Coordinates of N, CA and C in Angstrom, one line a residue:
X1 N 6.6 -10.5 -0.5 CA 6.6 -10.3 1.0 C 7.7 -9.3 1.4
X2 N 8.8 -9.3 0.7 CA 9.9 -8.4 1.0 C 9.4 -6.9 0.9
X3 N 8.6 -6.6 -0.1 CA 8.1 -5.3 -0.2 C 7.1 -4.9 1.0
X4 N 6.4 -5.9 1.4 CA 5.5 -5.7 2.6 C 6.3 -5.5 3.9
X5 N 7.4 -6.2 4.0 CA 8.3 -6.0 5.1 C 8.9 -4.6 5.2
X6 N 9.2 -4.1 4.0 CA 9.7 -2.7 3.9 C 8.6 -1.7 4.4
X7 N 7.4 -2.0 4.0 CA 6.3 -1.2 4.5 C 6.1 -1.3 6.0
X8 N 6.2 -2.5 6.5 CA 6.1 -2.6 8.0 C 7.2 -1.9 8.7
X9 N 8.4 -1.8 8.1 CA 9.5 -1.1 8.7 C 9.2 0.4 8.7
X10 N 8.6 0.9 7.6 CA 8.1 2.3 7.5 C 7.1 2.6 8.6
X11 N 6.2 1.7 8.8 CA 5.2 1.9 9.9 C 5.9 2.0 11.3
X12 N 6.8 1.1 11.5 CA 7.5 1.2 12.8 C 8.3 2.5 13.0
X13 N 8.9 3.0 11.9 CA 9.6 4.3 12.0 C 8.6 5.4 12.3
X14 N 7.4 5.3 11.8 CA 6.4 6.3 12.0 C 5.7 6.1 13.4
X15 N 6.0 5.1 14.2 CA 5.4 4.9 15.4 C 4.1 4.1 15.3
X16 N 3.8 3.5 14.2 CA 2.6 2.7 14.0 C 3.0 1.3 14.2
X17 N 1.9 0.5 14.5 CA 2.2 -1.0 14.6 C 2.7 -1.5 13.3
X18 N 3.8 -2.1 13.2 CA 4.5 -2.4 12.0 C 3.9 -3.6 11.2
X19 N 2.9 -3.2 10.4 CA 2.2 -4.1 9.5 C 2.3 -3.5 8.1
X20 N 2.7 -4.3 7.1 CA 2.9 -3.8 5.8 C 2.1 -4.7 4.8
X21 N 1.6 -4.1 3.7 CA 0.8 -4.9 2.7 C 1.1 -4.4 1.3
X22 N 1.1 -5.3 0.4 CA 1.3 -5.1 -1.0 C 0.2 -5.9 -1.8
X23 N -0.4 -5.2 -2.7 CA -1.4 -5.9 -3.6 C -0.8 -6.0 -5.0
X24 N -0.9 -7.2 -5.5 CA -0.2 -7.5 -6.8 C -1.3 -8.1 -7.8
X25 N -1.1 -7.8 -9.1 CA -1.9 -8.5 -10.1 C -1.0 -8.8 -11.3
X26 N -1.0 -10.0 -11.7 CA -0.2 -10.4 -12.9 C 1.2 -10.0 -12.8
X27 N 1.8 -10.1 -11.6 CA 3.2 -9.8 -11.3 C 3.5 -8.3 -11.1
X28 N 2.5 -7.4 -11.3 CA 2.7 -6.0 -11.1 C 2.1 -5.5 -9.8
X29 N 2.9 -4.6 -9.1 CA 2.4 -4.1 -7.8 C 1.4 -3.0 -8.2
X30 N 0.2 -3.2 -7.6 CA -0.9 -2.2 -7.7 C -0.9 -1.1 -6.6
X31 N -0.5 -1.6 -5.4 CA -0.4 -0.6 -4.3 C 0.4 -1.2 -3.2
X32 N 1.0 -0.3 -2.4 CA 1.7 -0.7 -1.2 C 1.2 0.3 0.0
X33 N 1.2 -0.2 1.2 CA 0.8 0.6 2.3 C 1.3 0.0 3.6
X34 N 1.3 0.8 4.7 CA 1.5 0.3 6.0 C 0.5 0.8 6.9
X35 N 0.4 0.3 8.1 CA -0.6 0.7 9.1 C -0.4 2.2 9.4
X36 N -1.6 2.9 9.5 CA -1.6 4.3 9.8 C -2.7 4.8 10.6
X37 N -3.3 3.9 11.5 CA -4.5 4.4 12.3 C -4.2 5.6 13.2
X38 N -2.9 5.6 13.7 CA -2.6 6.6 14.7 C -2.4 8.0 14.0
X39 N -1.6 8.0 12.9 CA -1.3 9.2 12.2 C -2.5 9.7 11.4
X40 N -3.3 8.8 10.9 CA -4.5 9.2 10.1 C -5.7 9.5 11.0
X41 N -5.5 9.2 12.3 CA -6.7 9.3 13.2 C -7.9 8.5 12.7
X42 N -7.6 7.3 12.2 CA -8.6 6.5 11.5 C -8.5 5.1 11.9
X43 N -9.4 4.5 12.7 CA -9.3 3.2 13.2 C -9.4 2.1 12.0
X44 N -9.8 2.5 10.9 CA -9.8 1.6 9.7 C -8.6 1.7 8.9
X45 N -7.6 2.5 9.2 CA -6.4 2.7 8.4 C -5.4 1.6 8.6
X46 N -5.8 0.3 8.5 CA -4.9 -0.8 8.5 C -4.2 -0.9 7.2
X47 N -3.1 -1.5 7.1 CA -2.3 -1.6 5.9 C -3.2 -2.3 4.8
X48 N -3.9 -3.3 5.1 CA -4.7 -4.0 4.1 C -5.8 -3.1 3.5
X49 N -6.5 -2.4 4.4 CA -7.5 -1.5 3.9 C -7.0 -0.4 3.0
X50 N -5.8 0.2 3.4 CA -5.2 1.3 2.6 C -4.8 0.8 1.2
X51 N -4.3 -0.4 1.2 CA -3.9 -1.0 -0.1 C -5.1 -1.2 -1.0
X52 N -6.2 -1.8 -0.4 CA -7.4 -2.0 -1.2 C -8.0 -0.7 -1.7
X53 N -8.0 0.3 -0.9 CA -8.5 1.7 -1.3 C -7.7 2.2 -2.5
X54 N -6.4 2.2 -2.3 CA -5.5 2.7 -3.4 C -5.7 1.9 -4.7
X55 N -5.7 0.6 -4.6 CA -5.9 -0.2 -5.8 C -7.2 0.0 -6.5
X56 N -8.3 0.2 -5.7 CA -9.6 0.4 -6.2 C -9.7 1.7 -6.9
X57 N -9.0 2.8 -6.3 CA -9.0 4.1 -7.0 C -8.2 4.0 -8.3
X58 N -7.1 3.3 -8.3 CA -6.3 3.1 -9.5 C -7.0 2.4 -10.6
X59 N -7.7 1.4 -10.2 CA -8.5 0.6 -11.2 C -9.9 1.1 -11.5
X60 N -10.3 2.1 -10.7 CA -11.6 2.7 -10.8 C -12.7 1.6 -10.7
X61 N -12.5 0.8 -9.7 CA -13.4 -0.3 -9.5 C -13.2 -0.8 -8.1
X62 N -14.3 -1.0 -7.3 CA -14.2 -1.5 -6.0 C -13.9 -3.0 -5.9
X63 N -14.1 -3.7 -7.0 CA -13.8 -5.1 -7.1 C -12.3 -5.3 -7.6
X64 N -11.6 -6.2 -7.0 CA -10.2 -6.4 -7.4 C -9.9 -7.8 -7.7
X65 N -10.6 -8.4 -8.6 CA -10.4 -9.8 -9.0 C -9.0 -10.0 -9.6
X66 N -8.5 -11.2 -9.4 CA -7.2 -11.6 -10.0 C -6.0 -11.0 -9.2
X67 N -6.3 -10.6 -8.0 CA -5.2 -9.9 -7.2 C -4.8 -10.8 -6.1
X68 N -3.5 -10.6 -5.6 CA -3.0 -11.3 -4.5 C -2.5 -10.2 -3.5
X69 N -2.9 -10.4 -2.2 CA -2.5 -9.5 -1.2 C -1.4 -10.1 -0.4
X70 N -0.3 -9.5 -0.2 CA 0.8 -9.9 0.7 C 0.8 -9.0 1.9
X71 N 0.7 -9.6 3.0 CA 0.7 -8.8 4.3 C 1.5 -9.5 5.3
X72 N 2.2 -8.7 6.1 CA 3.2 -9.3 7.1 C 2.5 -10.1 8.2
X73 N 1.3 -9.7 8.6 CA 0.7 -10.3 9.8 C -0.7 -10.7 9.4
X74 N -1.2 -11.8 9.9 CA -2.5 -12.3 9.7 C -3.6 -11.2 9.9
X75 N -4.4 -11.0 8.9 CA -5.5 -10.0 9.0 C -6.5 -10.2 10.1
X76 N -7.0 -9.1 10.6 CA -8.1 -9.0 11.5 C -9.5 -9.2 10.8
X77 N -10.5 -9.4 11.6 CA -11.9 -9.6 11.0 C -12.3 -8.4 10.0
X78 N -12.0 -7.2 10.3 CA -12.3 -6.1 9.5 C -11.6 -6.3 8.1
X79 N -10.4 -6.6 8.1 CA -9.6 -6.7 6.9 C -10.0 -7.9 6.1
X80 N -10.3 -9.0 6.8 CA -10.8 -10.2 6.1 C -12.1 -9.9 5.3
X81 N -13.0 -9.2 6.0 CA -14.2 -8.8 5.4 C -14.0 -7.9 4.1
X82 N -13.1 -7.0 4.2 CA -12.7 -6.1 3.1 C -12.2 -7.0 1.9
X83 N -11.4 -8.0 2.2 CA -10.8 -8.8 1.1 C -11.9 -9.6 0.4
X84 N -12.9 -10.0 1.2 CA -14.0 -10.7 0.6 C -14.8 -9.8 -0.3
X85 N -15.2 -8.6 0.2 CA -16.0 -7.7 -0.6 C -15.2 -7.2 -1.8
X86 N -13.9 -7.0 -1.7 CA -13.1 -6.6 -2.9 C -12.9 -7.7 -3.9
X87 N -13.2 -8.9 -3.5 CA -13.0 -10.1 -4.4 C -11.5 -10.3 -4.7
X88 N -10.7 -10.1 -3.7 CA -9.3 -10.5 -3.8 C -9.2 -12.0 -4.0
X89 N -8.4 -12.4 -4.9 CA -8.3 -13.9 -5.2 C -7.5 -14.6 -4.1
X90 N -6.4 -14.1 -3.7 CA -5.5 -14.8 -2.8 C -4.9 -13.9 -1.7
X91 N -4.7 -14.4 -0.6 CA -4.1 -13.7 0.6 C -2.8 -14.5 0.9
X92 N -1.7 -13.9 1.1 CA -0.5 -14.5 1.5 C 0.0 -13.7 2.7
X93 N 0.1 -14.3 3.9 CA 0.6 -13.6 5.0 C 1.8 -14.3 5.7
X94 N 2.5 -13.5 6.4 CA 3.8 -14.0 7.1 C 3.5 -14.7 8.4
X95 N 3.3 -13.9 9.4 CA 3.2 -14.4 10.8 C 1.7 -14.4 11.2
X96 N 1.4 -15.3 12.1 CA 0.1 -15.4 12.7 C -0.1 -14.2 13.7
X97 N -1.3 -13.8 13.9 CA -1.7 -12.8 14.9 C -2.5 -13.5 16.0
X98 N -1.8 -13.9 17.1 CA -2.5 -14.7 18.1 C -3.6 -14.0 18.8
X99 N -3.7 -12.7 18.8 CA -4.8 -12.1 19.5 C -6.0 -11.8 18.7
X100 N -5.8 -11.4 17.4 CA -7.0 -11.0 16.6 C -7.0 -11.5 15.2
X101 N -6.1 -12.5 14.9 CA -6.0 -13.1 13.6 C -7.3 -13.8 13.2
X102 N -7.9 -13.5 12.1 CA -9.2 -14.0 11.7 C -9.1 -15.0 10.5
X103 N -7.9 -15.5 10.2 CA -7.8 -16.4 9.1 C -7.6 -17.8 9.6
X104 N -6.6 -18.0 10.5 CA -6.3 -19.3 11.1 C -6.1 -19.3 12.6
X105 N -5.9 -18.2 13.2 CA -5.6 -18.1 14.6 C -6.9 -18.2 15.5
X106 N -7.9 -17.6 15.0 CA -9.2 -17.6 15.8 C -10.4 -18.0 15.1
X107 N -10.9 -17.1 14.2 CA -12.2 -17.2 13.7 C -12.3 -18.0 12.3
X108 N -11.2 -18.2 11.7 CA -11.1 -18.9 10.4 C -12.2 -18.4 9.4
X109 N -12.3 -17.1 9.3 CA -13.4 -16.5 8.6 C -13.4 -16.9 7.1
X110 N -12.2 -17.1 6.5 CA -12.1 -17.4 5.1 C -12.5 -18.8 4.8
X111 N -12.7 -19.6 5.8 CA -13.1 -21.0 5.6 C -14.6 -21.2 5.7
X112 N -15.3 -20.1 6.0 CA -16.8 -20.2 6.2 C -17.4 -20.6 4.9
X113 N -18.4 -21.5 5.0 CA -19.1 -21.9 3.8 C -20.2 -21.0 3.4
X114 N -20.5 -19.9 4.2 CA -21.5 -19.0 3.9 C -21.1 -17.8 3.1
X115 N -19.9 -17.8 2.7 CA -19.4 -16.6 1.9 C -19.7 -16.7 0.5
X116 N -19.9 -15.5 -0.2 CA -20.3 -15.5 -1.6 C -19.0 -15.4 -2.5
X117 N -17.8 -15.3 -1.8 CA -16.5 -15.3 -2.5 C -15.5 -16.0 -1.7
X118 N -14.7 -16.8 -2.4 CA -13.6 -17.6 -1.7 C -12.3 -16.9 -1.9
X119 N -11.7 -16.5 -0.8 CA -10.3 -16.0 -0.9 C -9.4 -17.1 -0.5
X120 N -8.5 -17.5 -1.4 CA -7.6 -18.6 -1.0 C -6.4 -18.0 -0.2
X121 N -5.9 -18.7 0.7 CA -4.8 -18.1 1.5 C -3.6 -19.1 1.7
X122 N -2.5 -18.5 2.0 CA -1.3 -19.2 2.3 C -0.6 -18.4 3.5
X123 N -0.1 -19.1 4.4 CA 0.6 -18.5 5.5 C 2.0 -18.9 5.7
X124 N 2.8 -18.2 6.4 CA 4.1 -18.6 6.8 C 5.2 -18.1 5.9
X125 N 4.9 -17.2 4.9 CA 6.0 -16.7 4.0 C 6.8 -15.7 4.8
X126 N 8.1 -15.9 5.0 CA 9.0 -15.0 5.8 C 8.4 -14.8 7.2
X127 N 7.8 -15.8 7.7 CA 7.1 -15.7 9.0 C 8.1 -15.2 10.1
X128 N 9.3 -15.7 10.2 CA 10.2 -15.3 11.2 C 10.5 -13.8 11.1
X129 N 10.8 -13.3 9.9 CA 11.1 -11.9 9.7 C 9.8 -11.0 10.1
X130 N 8.7 -11.5 9.6 CA 7.4 -10.7 9.9 C 7.1 -10.7 11.4
X131 N 7.3 -11.8 12.0 CA 7.0 -11.9 13.5 C 8.1 -11.1 14.3
X132 N 9.3 -11.1 13.8 CA 10.4 -10.4 14.5 C 10.2 -8.9 14.6
X133 N 9.7 -8.3 13.5 CA 9.6 -6.9 13.4 C 8.5 -6.4 14.4
X134 N 7.4 -7.1 14.4 CA 6.3 -6.7 15.3 C 6.7 -7.0 16.8
X135 N 7.4 -8.1 17.0 CA 7.9 -8.4 18.4 C 8.8 -7.3 18.9
X136 N 9.7 -6.9 18.0 CA 10.7 -5.9 18.4 C 10.0 -4.6 18.7
X137 N 9.0 -4.2 17.9 CA 8.3 -3.0 18.1 C 7.6 -3.0 19.5
X138 N 6.9 -4.0 19.8 CA 6.2 -4.1 21.1 C 7.2 -4.2 22.3
X139 N 8.3 -4.8 22.1 CA 9.3 -4.9 23.1 C 9.8 -3.5 23.5
X140 N 9.9 -2.6 22.6 CA 10.3 -1.2 22.9 C 9.2 -0.5 23.6
X141 N 8.0 -0.9 23.4 CA 6.8 -0.1 24.0 C 6.6 -0.5 25.4
X142 N 7.1 -1.7 25.8 CA 6.8 -2.2 27.2 C 7.9 -1.7 28.2

């Protein structure tokens, strides 16, 4: 999660919403990224999506079994869907996202019994630090 926080800091420095993500397999980092929808002019350029894209290119496979995604903020519905399709094994996130979080805050998408793949999840890892960086970012915007 420390690496994901560094990515979130890079996002903040770039004027992006400070969300960072890191994908790991067997203790090795496969990819790191931060939010880039503004600079990339791409509404899908969330940290989670960028990490999945990079890892899929590296592995030459759109499926990413046996991986764990660390992300600073609870993923949105788009990102949760991508985790399912990529067959990510585990999601670990820091702070909840009270407006659009789709894991525990609102839709609880990963708990749906209709899914063909189960992504296990854990929340609250470095939650204070993850929440603080995003709160500080929006405080300066207001």
